Amino acid sequence: MFARRRFAVLKNLLEYVGIEPGRLHFSWISSAEAEKFQKTVAAVTEDVKALGPAQHMIKDIRKVA
Amino acid sequence: MRNTYVPYPVSIKEVRVETEDKQLKSFWLQFLNSEDASAFNYTPGQFAELSISGYGEIPIGIASSPTEGRDLLFTVNKVGSVSSRLHNMKAGDIMGVRGPLGNSYPLRAAKGKNIVIVAGGFAVTTLRSTMNWLLHPDHRGDYGEITFIYGARTPGMLLYTQEWTAWQNSGQAKVCVTVDREAPGWSGLVGFVPTVTGDVAPKPDNAIALICGPPIMIKFTQPVFDKLGWQSDQIIMSLENRMKCGIGICGRCNVGPEYVCKDGPVFTKTQLDKLPREY
Amino acid sequence: MSQKILAKNKLDAFLQGLCRDQDLFAPVMKDGKVGWAPVATADQALWDFSNTEMSPKDFFFPQTECMMRFKNVQGDPQGMIMQAEPALNRPRVLLNIRPCDAKAFQVLDLIFVQDEMTNDLYWRDKREKTTLIGLACNDPCPTCFCTTVGSNPHGTTGLDVLLVDLGDKFLAQALTAKGEALVGDLPAAAGGDEAKAAELKKAAEGKISGGVAMDKVNSREVMELYDAPLWDRVMESCLNCGTCTFCCPTCHCFDIQDETQGQDGRRVRNWDYCMSWLFTMHGTGHNPRGTKKDRVRQRFMHKFKYIPVKRGGEIGCVGCGRCVRLCPVNIDVRQVVNDMNA
Amino acid sequence: MEAIAQKIREAAKRLLSEGKVDVVIGYAKGTVPMREYPYFAYTPEEAENLTWSSFCCNNLALYTIRRPGRMAVVAQGCVSRNLVNLINENQFKRDDLYVIGVNSPGMVDRRKVQALFPGKTITEVIEEPEHLLVKGQGFEERLERKKVFRSNCLTCVQRNPVISDEMIGEVGPEGHGGNIDKVAAPWEKLVPAERWTEMQETLKDCIRCYACRDACPLCYCHVCFVDEAQPQWCGKTQDEADVATFHILRAFHCAGRCTDCGACESACPQGIKMRRLTSKIEKDIRALYGYRPGMEIGAQPPMSLFKPNDPQDFIK
């Protein structure tokens, strides 16, 4: 429940700085909800794949300064 | 002109667990290029930066003696990320060594003198190097009496047991090894290093003392030497500080005007008395 | 070395000559701040300014510098072996650098290059490939105190050429063979020009109002200064941030770290600072400079006592006044040193 | 201003000579124009050095952290709000603190003043009731104070201290007419693709000196996340990803605690406007949970609280 507030603020902040909304997900899943867990993970994976590689917050160390 | 930040590539030749708590391991390292091995000219008391690509470097005293050949021995305590990674490495793995760095024990200047060595815990590494160097047939004749005092918490925490046993048996040096408390199977000395040093009572006449150990041991050993009439310039200590560049630039190990990595790690007590205790 | 005249209407031609086979940089105005940038013509560069906000030290000692690279694969014949980054491929000219900043590089030379082992090739390579054309200060600002720490508004130390603004022209003084090659073809200065430059120098020196006294700092023992009570007051407001060290032309502490990305790896050095708690922290948890007071004291002791003791009296400060201007809590180095000297 | 300063000195002298506090933390006149600094008066004589001007930009609440003994703090609205924060976060007891309250006239941004005189050196700034008389090498000009306020002072809603044991001078107006919601979170207006670029542009001069963090009275962790070595959360390089990681996480750690006091921007040697990040969070906390930090002793910080009906439309 505390996490709900923190994630609400974090999600807004990340979108505010230009990180795509699809990269942060939040769900309530009980330890008994195996099927929901499986489905959520599959959905998140799909969403992130669709977004492609992240453009921001990635440090490319191969780049010559 | 050599780039002294670039480590020499070496491979791990042998790994040995040294202590019962498995926190200390010894690594014998072999240079990949023979010209690097000849460039790496060191004397006892110096250290090197062990480099693990992807993790970083750690300054470690050289435990081998140049009299033992070209391979290098390091005994490493597992504390940070580099040493933890090193503890997970195995024979054949490639890493780097940068050095030799720092000054060394003033052994050549001490020719003709008696030498007292006091070591506590795993700080014994560079003193192992020193003992091997001193006891080598080329050097032993240049020195008077050699006393080696070494203590650890328990018998299982003592490093290089085979070697100091051999020194003891050879009769070439007076070897006093102690553990903090009585322990099953231990028939040697019991007591803290300062106490044992007081009992052995090394004489200051024509002698130098090399002391290396944790701060608490040094703190209590110093007064013992004072009481026995030793002068500050006869007492030589090796410091440890956080180091990075190892060549006296980056500023981390700076103690007063001195850089432990370049001007040290070996200092006389006379020098240390004039410095802030930032070590 | 020769004294030449560089007419202001000949500046563009002079600059063209400079950037023919070198990269040319000069102070420029960017977003209301004076900073360094590449220039090609005279009007892109600043000729009338006090000094750049930050020191130009990052030309030789970048805040982040890749030192080596390695292939991050254990077992590969080339794997895990460090290879040094290549040297600078083009020489550079820094135009209109202030004498204090040039002096700072010479102080740093004493630290980065000492002997065969302490021989920082990254620093040295860039130093050797860079020509410094200084611009004398005719109007030092109220925070400048160069004359009291061995530097001068018209100082020549570390420079290849010194330009003195005489109004309609510059007196160009060649100070090294490198400098001579750049200005040798310019017309010679007349006696009056040199006299005018000498007058401006005197006037500039006279404008330096505040400063530091070092006589007692020099004569006192390290431990006497170290144990002096002043540090309890100096450290009170200090934030232990890196502002003073990062803007300082002589601060040079750094950290080295490894970074990996798949099969690629590099060893990088980054500026670090003695104000940071982490800087001296041991792996065991012991910290030899564990308190704010220890860390604040280190900065001043290092510059005004430790460096002079170790480097033949050279002070680790050139009096540029940047830390005085930028410290978020106005810790004024002049006051601190005068308290050390009291 | 000088009248207020005089009263602050008198109060400090009285508190110190009566032994009510061990130290009075206030501001003293800086050695360069427009730079007053945090000052610690331990004796009535030292209290003579205290001052009050348009350039009291450091947040003195910072200095109460881990400080033993009884202390008095000169506090305008924002400083008092941070004191309340610290009391609510159990950093010290209200009883150990004596608040010398003072209405903030709005503090002046020295960068805005300097920007009016590009390339020139300001040697003196004299305070007048509504103006500043700026003197420099070969110039002299009178500026309207309001025109050079720090941005956060323009939109401040709490100029009087929320707690005080003694009020110096009059209680003044709480705001100055600016509306925070008109300027907060400036990137919200942009399309997502532009936001990252704008943040990079804002942070491009950052030198990682951490003055923003170190000047902030919210930052009192024993080990800050950027200083953690095992694991290292944030790279130490000047790469934009490392710089952004530091600023985003720092801003996030201020969630529900930031009073928009502006100490971070005032401390920054590079003039970086990091409030573009923190103002977004401040705005969200108000919108989502109706909370303004530091307004009330005993208030529960919103990030360590929940209500059953908290917004959750982002949860799948």
Coordinates of N, CA, C and O in Angstrom, one line a residue, chain D residues 48-110:
Chain D
E48 N 27.0 39.5 17.2 CA 27.2 40.8 16.5 C 27.4 40.6 15.0 O 27.1 41.4 14.2
N49 N 27.9 39.4 14.6 CA 28.1 39.1 13.2 C 26.9 38.7 12.4 O 27.0 38.6 11.1
L50 N 25.8 38.5 13.1 CA 24.6 38.0 12.3 C 24.0 39.1 11.5 O 24.2 40.3 11.8
T51 N 23.4 38.7 10.4 CA 22.9 39.7 9.5 C 21.6 39.2 8.9 O 21.2 38.0 9.1
W52 N 20.9 40.0 8.1 CA 19.7 39.6 7.4 C 19.6 40.5 6.1 O 19.8 41.7 6.2
S53 N 19.5 39.8 5.0 CA 19.5 40.6 3.7 C 18.8 39.8 2.7 O 18.2 38.7 3.0
S54 N 18.8 40.2 1.4 CA 18.2 39.6 0.3 C 18.9 38.3 -0.1 O 18.5 37.7 -1.1
F55 N 20.0 38.1 0.5 CA 20.9 37.0 0.0 C 21.1 35.8 1.0 O 22.1 35.1 1.0
C56 N 20.1 35.7 1.8 CA 20.1 34.6 2.8 C 19.5 33.3 2.2 O 18.4 33.0 2.4
C57 N 20.3 32.7 1.3 CA 19.7 31.7 0.4 C 20.0 30.2 0.9 O 19.5 29.3 0.3
N58 N 20.9 30.1 1.9 CA 21.1 28.7 2.4 C 20.0 28.3 3.3 O 19.5 29.2 4.0
N59 N 19.6 27.1 3.3 CA 18.6 26.6 4.2 C 19.2 26.1 5.5 O 19.9 25.1 5.5
L60 N 19.1 26.9 6.5 CA 19.8 26.7 7.8 C 19.3 25.4 8.5 O 20.0 24.9 9.4
A61 N 18.1 24.9 8.1 CA 17.6 23.7 8.8 C 18.7 22.6 8.6 O 18.8 21.7 9.5
L62 N 19.4 22.6 7.5 CA 20.5 21.6 7.3 C 21.4 21.4 8.5 O 21.8 20.3 8.8
Y63 N 21.7 22.5 9.1 CA 22.7 22.5 10.2 C 22.2 22.0 11.5 O 23.0 21.8 12.5
T64 N 20.9 21.7 11.6 CA 20.4 21.1 12.9 C 20.6 19.6 12.9 O 20.5 19.0 14.0
I65 N 20.9 19.1 11.7 CA 20.9 17.6 11.6 C 22.2 17.1 12.4 O 23.3 17.5 12.2
R66 N 21.9 16.1 13.3 CA 23.0 15.5 14.1 C 23.8 16.5 14.9 O 25.0 16.3 15.1
R67 N 23.2 17.5 15.3 CA 23.9 18.5 16.1 C 23.4 18.4 17.5 O 22.2 18.5 17.8
P68 N 24.3 18.2 18.4 CA 23.9 18.0 19.8 C 23.6 19.3 20.5 O 24.0 20.4 20.0
G69 N 22.9 19.3 21.6 CA 22.7 20.5 22.3 C 21.5 21.3 21.9 O 20.7 21.0 21.0
R70 N 21.3 22.5 22.6 CA 20.1 23.3 22.3 C 20.5 24.4 21.3 O 21.6 25.0 21.4
M71 N 19.7 24.5 20.3 CA 20.1 25.5 19.2 C 19.0 26.4 18.9 O 17.8 26.0 19.0
A72 N 19.3 27.6 18.5 CA 18.4 28.6 17.9 C 18.7 28.7 16.5 O 19.8 28.8 16.1
V73 N 17.6 28.8 15.7 CA 17.8 28.9 14.2 C 17.0 30.1 13.7 O 15.8 30.3 14.1
V74 N 17.6 30.9 12.9 CA 16.9 32.0 12.3 C 16.1 31.4 11.1 O 16.7 30.8 10.2
A75 N 14.8 31.5 11.2 CA 14.0 30.8 10.2 C 12.9 31.6 9.5 O 12.1 32.2 10.2
Q76 N 13.0 31.7 8.2 CA 11.9 32.3 7.4 C 11.0 31.1 7.1 O 11.3 30.0 7.5
G77 N 10.0 31.3 6.2 CA 9.0 30.3 6.0 C 9.6 29.0 5.6 O 9.4 27.9 6.2
C78 N 10.4 28.9 4.5 CA 10.9 27.7 4.0 C 11.8 26.9 5.0 O 11.7 25.7 5.2
V79 N 12.7 27.7 5.7 CA 13.5 27.1 6.7 C 12.7 26.4 7.8 O 12.9 25.3 8.2
S80 N 11.7 27.2 8.2 CA 10.8 26.6 9.3 C 10.1 25.4 8.8 O 9.9 24.4 9.6
R81 N 9.7 25.3 7.6 CA 9.0 24.1 7.0 C 10.0 22.9 7.1 O 9.6 21.8 7.3
N82 N 11.2 23.2 6.7 CA 12.2 22.1 6.8 C 12.5 21.7 8.2 O 12.8 20.5 8.5
L83 N 12.4 22.6 9.2 CA 12.6 22.3 10.6 C 11.5 21.4 11.0 O 11.7 20.3 11.7
V84 N 10.3 21.7 10.6 CA 9.1 20.9 10.9 C 9.3 19.5 10.3 O 9.1 18.5 10.9
N85 N 9.7 19.4 9.0 CA 10.0 18.1 8.4 C 10.9 17.3 9.2 O 10.7 16.1 9.5
L86 N 12.0 17.9 9.7 CA 13.0 17.2 10.5 C 12.5 16.7 11.8 O 12.8 15.6 12.3
I87 N 11.6 17.5 12.4 CA 11.0 17.1 13.7 C 10.1 15.9 13.4 O 10.1 14.9 14.1
N88 N 9.3 16.0 12.3 CA 8.4 14.9 12.0 C 9.2 13.7 11.6 O 8.7 12.6 11.8
E89 N 10.4 13.8 11.1 CA 11.2 12.7 10.8 C 12.1 12.2 11.9 O 13.0 11.5 11.7
N90 N 11.8 12.8 13.1 CA 12.5 12.4 14.3 C 14.0 12.6 14.3 O 14.8 11.9 14.8
Q91 N 14.4 13.7 13.7 CA 15.8 14.0 13.6 C 16.3 14.8 14.9 O 17.4 14.8 15.3
F92 N 15.4 15.5 15.5 CA 15.6 16.1 16.8 C 14.3 16.5 17.4 O 13.2 16.3 16.8
K93 N 14.4 16.9 18.7 CA 13.1 17.2 19.4 C 12.8 18.7 19.3 O 13.7 19.6 19.4
R94 N 11.5 19.0 19.2 CA 11.1 20.4 19.2 C 11.6 21.2 20.4 O 12.0 22.4 20.2
D95 N 11.7 20.5 21.5 CA 12.2 21.2 22.7 C 13.7 21.6 22.6 O 14.1 22.5 23.4
D96 N 14.4 21.0 21.8 CA 15.8 21.4 21.6 C 16.1 22.5 20.7 O 17.2 22.9 20.4
L97 N 15.0 23.0 20.1 CA 15.1 24.0 19.1 C 14.4 25.3 19.5 O 13.2 25.2 20.0
Y98 N 15.0 26.4 19.3 CA 14.4 27.7 19.5 C 14.3 28.4 18.1 O 15.4 28.6 17.5
V99 N 13.1 28.7 17.7 CA 13.0 29.3 16.3 C 12.9 30.8 16.4 O 12.0 31.3 17.1
I100 N 13.9 31.5 15.8 CA 13.8 32.9 15.7 C 13.2 33.2 14.4 O 13.8 33.1 13.3
G101 N 11.9 33.4 14.4 CA 11.1 33.5 13.2 C 11.3 34.9 12.5 O 11.4 35.9 13.2
V102 N 11.2 34.9 11.2 CA 11.3 36.1 10.5 C 10.6 36.0 9.1 O 10.7 34.9 8.5
N103 N 9.8 37.0 8.8 CA 9.2 36.9 7.5 C 10.2 37.1 6.4 O 11.1 37.9 6.5
S104 N 10.1 36.3 5.4 CA 11.0 36.4 4.3 C 10.5 37.5 3.3 O 9.4 37.4 2.9
P105 N 11.4 38.4 3.0 CA 11.0 39.4 2.0 C 11.1 38.9 0.6 O 10.8 39.6 -0.4
G106 N 11.5 37.6 0.4 CA 11.8 37.0 -0.9 C 13.3 37.3 -1.1 O 13.8 38.4 -0.9
M107 N 14.0 36.2 -1.4 CA 15.4 36.3 -1.6 C 15.8 36.5 -3.0 O 15.0 36.1 -3.9
V108 N 16.9 37.1 -3.2 CA 17.3 37.5 -4.6 C 18.3 36.5 -5.2 O 19.1 36.0 -4.5
D109 N 18.1 36.2 -6.5 CA 18.9 35.3 -7.2 C 20.1 36.1 -7.7 O 20.0 36.9 -8.6
R110 N 21.3 35.8 -7.2 CA 22.5 36.6 -7.6 C 22.8 36.4 -9.1 O 23.4 37.2 -9.7

